PDB file of C-alpha atoms in Angstrom:
ATOM      1  CA  MET A   1     -11.170  51.554  -1.969  1.00 43.00           C
ATOM      2  CA  GLU A   2      -9.298  48.379  -1.761  1.00 49.00           C
ATOM      3  CA  THR A   3      -7.400  47.762  -5.201  1.00 53.00           C
ATOM      4  CA  ASN A   4      -5.627  44.488  -4.536  1.00 64.00           C
ATOM      5  CA  ALA A   5      -8.347  42.381  -3.802  1.00 77.00           C
ATOM      6  CA  LYS A   6      -7.293  38.439  -2.653  1.00 88.00           C
ATOM      7  CA  GLN A   7      -8.979  35.456  -4.309  1.00 92.00           C
ATOM      8  CA  CYS A   8      -9.427  32.324  -2.689  1.00 93.00           C
ATOM      9  CA  LEU A   9      -6.806  29.675  -3.238  1.00 91.00           C
ATOM     10  CA  HIS A  10      -9.535  26.841  -4.264  1.00 91.00           C
ATOM     11  CA  CYS A  11     -12.436  28.742  -6.021  1.00 92.00           C
ATOM     12  CA  THR A  12     -10.988  32.164  -6.605  1.00 91.00           C
ATOM     13  CA  LYS A  13     -13.907  34.152  -5.204  1.00 92.00           C
ATOM     14  CA  LYS A  14     -13.097  37.424  -3.566  1.00 92.00           C
ATOM     15  CA  ILE A  15     -12.057  36.960  -0.047  1.00 91.00           C
ATOM     16  CA  ALA A  16     -13.496  39.399   2.603  1.00 87.00           C
ATOM     17  CA  GLY A  17     -12.344  39.871   6.066  1.00 87.00           C
ATOM     18  CA  ARG A  18      -8.674  39.381   7.605  1.00 88.00           C
ATOM     19  CA  THR A  19      -5.622  40.360   5.248  1.00 88.00           C
ATOM     20  CA  ASP A  20      -3.682  37.136   5.439  1.00 91.00           C
ATOM     21  CA  LYS A  21      -6.782  35.089   4.798  1.00 92.00           C
ATOM     22  CA  LYS A  22      -6.135  32.517   1.768  1.00 93.00           C
ATOM     23  CA  PHE A  23      -9.566  30.769   1.649  1.00 93.00           C
ATOM     24  CA  CYS A  24     -13.234  32.088   1.435  1.00 92.00           C
ATOM     25  CA  SER A  25     -14.742  29.379   3.651  1.00 92.00           C
ATOM     26  CA  ASN A  26     -13.660  25.791   5.454  1.00 94.00           C
ATOM     27  CA  HIS A  27     -15.068  23.864   2.846  1.00 95.00           C
ATOM     28  CA  CYS A  28     -12.609  25.593   0.371  1.00 93.00           C
ATOM     29  CA  ARG A  29      -9.645  25.088   2.614  1.00 93.00           C
ATOM     30  CA  SER A  30     -10.515  21.447   3.587  1.00 93.00           C
ATOM     31  CA  THR A  31     -10.815  20.467  -0.255  1.00 92.00           C
ATOM     32  CA  TYR A  32      -7.883  22.424  -1.315  1.00 90.00           C
ATOM     33  CA  HIS A  33      -5.466  20.783   1.363  1.00 89.00           C
ATOM     34  CA  ASN A  34      -7.454  17.402   0.864  1.00 87.00           C
ATOM     35  CA  HIS A  35      -6.511  17.589  -2.955  1.00 85.00           C
ATOM     36  CA  PHE A  36      -2.986  19.063  -2.215  1.00 80.00           C
ATOM     37  CA  TYR A  37      -1.838  16.319   0.349  1.00 82.00           C
ATOM     38  CA  GLY A  38      -3.966  13.688  -0.962  1.00 81.00           C
ATOM     39  CA  GLU A  39      -1.745  13.213  -4.047  1.00 74.00           C
ATOM     40  CA  ARG A  40       1.413  13.107  -2.024  1.00 75.00           C
ATOM     41  CA  SER A  41       0.184  10.221   0.146  1.00 81.00           C
ATOM     42  CA  ASN A  42      -1.856   8.007  -2.128  1.00 84.00           C
ATOM     43  CA  TYR A  43       1.561   5.739  -2.838  1.00 84.00           C
ATOM     44  CA  MET A  44       1.598   5.305   0.997  1.00 86.00           C
ATOM     45  CA  ARG A  45      -2.042   4.628   1.352  1.00 87.00           C
ATOM     46  CA  ARG A  46      -1.655   1.875  -1.552  1.00 90.00           C
ATOM     47  CA  VAL A  47       1.231   0.288   0.181  1.00 92.00           C
ATOM     48  CA  ASN A  48      -0.170   0.338   3.531  1.00 93.00           C
ATOM     49  CA  GLY A  49      -3.223  -1.202   2.281  1.00 94.00           C
ATOM     50  CA  LEU A  50      -1.006  -4.140   0.767  1.00 96.00           C
ATOM     51  CA  LEU A  51       0.746  -4.697   3.993  1.00 96.00           C
ATOM     52  CA  LEU A  52      -2.712  -4.844   5.678  1.00 96.00           C
ATOM     53  CA  ARG A  53      -4.145  -7.383   3.302  1.00 96.00           C
ATOM     54  CA  ASN A  54      -0.945  -9.755   3.477  1.00 96.00           C
ATOM     55  CA  ARG A  55      -1.354  -9.539   7.399  1.00 96.00           C
ATOM     56  CA  LYS A  56      -4.958 -10.142   7.678  1.00 96.00           C
ATOM     57  CA  ILE A  57      -4.505 -13.061   5.153  1.00 95.00           C
ATOM     58  CA  LEU A  58      -1.143 -14.345   7.643  1.00 94.00           C
ATOM     59  CA  ALA A  59      -3.534 -13.761  10.520  1.00 93.00           C
ATOM     60  CA  ASP A  60      -6.440 -15.767   9.141  1.00 93.00           C
ATOM     61  CA  LEU A  61      -4.228 -18.738   7.895  1.00 92.00           C
ATOM     62  CA  PHE A  62      -2.568 -18.941  11.584  1.00 91.00           C
ATOM     63  CA  ALA A  63      -5.680 -19.203  13.006  1.00 90.00           C
ATOM     64  CA  LEU A  64      -6.846 -21.678  10.911  1.00 88.00           C
ATOM     65  CA  HIS A  65      -4.159 -23.991  10.884  1.00 81.00           C
ATOM     66  CA  ARG A  66      -2.189 -23.142  14.154  1.00 74.00           C
ATOM     67  CA  SER A  67       1.281 -22.450  14.681  1.00 63.00           C
ATOM     68  CA  GLY A  68       4.026 -24.716  13.487  1.00 69.00           C
ATOM     69  CA  THR A  69       2.292 -26.467  10.860  1.00 78.00           C
ATOM     70  CA  ASN A  70       3.136 -26.267   7.133  1.00 87.00           C
ATOM     71  CA  VAL A  71       0.402 -24.072   5.201  1.00 89.00           C
ATOM     72  CA  PRO A  72       0.868 -24.653   1.220  1.00 90.00           C
ATOM     73  CA  LEU A  73       1.900 -21.509  -0.816  1.00 91.00           C
ATOM     74  CA  SER A  74      -0.919 -21.627  -3.277  1.00 91.00           C
ATOM     75  CA  GLU A  75      -3.464 -21.039  -0.308  1.00 91.00           C
ATOM     76  CA  LEU A  76      -1.609 -17.509   0.147  1.00 91.00           C
ATOM     77  CA  TYR A  77      -1.781 -16.607  -3.405  1.00 92.00           C
ATOM     78  CA  LEU A  78      -5.465 -17.696  -3.740  1.00 94.00           C
ATOM     79  CA  LYS A  79      -6.501 -15.037  -1.052  1.00 94.00           C
ATOM     80  CA  GLY A  80      -4.455 -12.413  -2.970  1.00 94.00           C
ATOM     81  CA  PHE A  81      -1.036 -12.344  -0.919  1.00 94.00           C
ATOM     82  CA  SER A  82       1.577 -10.318  -2.126  1.00 93.00           C
ATOM     83  CA  PRO A  83       5.299 -11.667  -1.269  1.00 91.00           C
ATOM     84  CA  SER A  84       7.184  -8.361  -2.336  1.00 93.00           C
ATOM     85  CA  HIS A  85       5.376  -6.312   0.331  1.00 95.00           C
ATOM     86  CA  PHE A  86       6.355  -6.918   4.142  1.00 94.00           C
ATOM     87  CA  THR A  87       7.517  -4.882   6.944  1.00 94.00           C
ATOM     88  CA  HIS A  88      10.535  -6.410   7.980  1.00 93.00           C
ATOM     89  CA  GLN A  89      12.658  -9.605   8.176  1.00 93.00           C
ATOM     90  CA  GLN A  90      14.448 -11.479  10.872  1.00 91.00           C
ATOM     91  CA  LYS A  91      17.298 -14.130  10.958  1.00 91.00           C
ATOM     92  CA  LYS A  92      16.834 -16.582  13.653  1.00 84.00           C
ATOM     93  CA  ALA A  93      18.860 -19.611  14.879  1.00 84.00           C
ATOM     94  CA  LYS A  94      20.612 -21.642  11.847  1.00 83.00           C
ATOM     95  CA  ASN A  95      20.137 -19.049   9.320  1.00 83.00           C
ATOM     96  CA  GLN A  96      16.297 -19.287   9.371  1.00 88.00           C
ATOM     97  CA  LEU A  97      14.444 -16.161   7.719  1.00 92.00           C
ATOM     98  CA  TYR A  98      11.343 -14.898   8.824  1.00 92.00           C
ATOM     99  CA  THR A  99       9.491 -12.339   6.948  1.00 94.00           C
ATOM    100  CA  TYR A 100       6.924 -10.235   8.637  1.00 94.00           C
ATOM    101  CA  CYS A 101       3.634  -8.300   7.971  1.00 95.00           C
ATOM    102  CA  TYR A 102       3.712  -6.396  11.060  1.00 93.00           C
ATOM    103  CA  GLU A 103       3.319  -9.154  13.951  1.00 93.00           C
ATOM    104  CA  PHE A 104       2.564 -12.141  11.707  1.00 93.00           C
ATOM    105  CA  GLY A 105       5.657 -13.759  10.082  1.00 92.00           C
ATOM    106  CA  TYR A 106       6.295 -16.673   7.927  1.00 92.00           C
ATOM    107  CA  GLN A 107       9.239 -19.133   6.973  1.00 92.00           C
ATOM    108  CA  ILE A 108       9.700 -20.631   3.579  1.00 90.00           C
ATOM    109  CA  THR A 109       9.677 -24.591   4.566  1.00 89.00           C
ATOM    110  CA  GLY A 110       9.521 -26.313   1.304  1.00 84.00           C
ATOM    111  CA  LYS A 111       9.273 -25.635  -2.219  1.00 85.00           C
ATOM    112  CA  ASN A 112       5.552 -24.925  -2.014  1.00 89.00           C
ATOM    113  CA  SER A 113       4.974 -24.320   2.147  1.00 91.00           C
ATOM    114  CA  ILE A 114       5.281 -21.814   4.522  1.00 92.00           C
ATOM    115  CA  LYS A 115       5.423 -22.066   8.527  1.00 92.00           C
ATOM    116  CA  ILE A 116       3.396 -19.137  10.051  1.00 92.00           C
ATOM    117  CA  ILE A 117       4.344 -17.490  13.259  1.00 90.00           C
ATOM    118  CA  GLN A 118       3.086 -14.693  15.581  1.00 90.00           C
ATOM    119  CA  GLN A 119       5.646 -12.260  17.113  1.00 85.00           C
ATOM    120  CA  THR A 120       4.630 -11.488  20.655  1.00 80.00           C
ATOM    121  CA  SER A 121       6.615  -9.064  21.642  1.00 74.00           C
ATOM    122  CA  ILE A 122       8.343  -5.704  19.863  1.00 69.00           C
ATOM    123  CA  GLU A 123      11.941  -5.851  20.144  1.00 62.00           C
TER     124      GLU A 123
END
């Protein structure tokens, strides 16, 4: 007779089978791990969502206005652009600072305008 029966880590049902088993079913195992690791990665998921939204906004405006033309900052903000979320920055010639969301970048050209560029190669 077994005196020390193991319980499922998720639903606390009695586990039958192998001695090193931790869950009573694949559903319990999956649910447990999704809950356990999901909380850890929520922050990263939210930040990546903001980065992807910024990238989409820059890509749409790049296609609409073409490279080299000035785009009003108000147009970015109306679409939900978050300037504090970007992937990297790069200084080009003459101390020009470009801020990127993945391959799309922008340079502030005036008080209320930017120039959007697309990076063609990964350095």
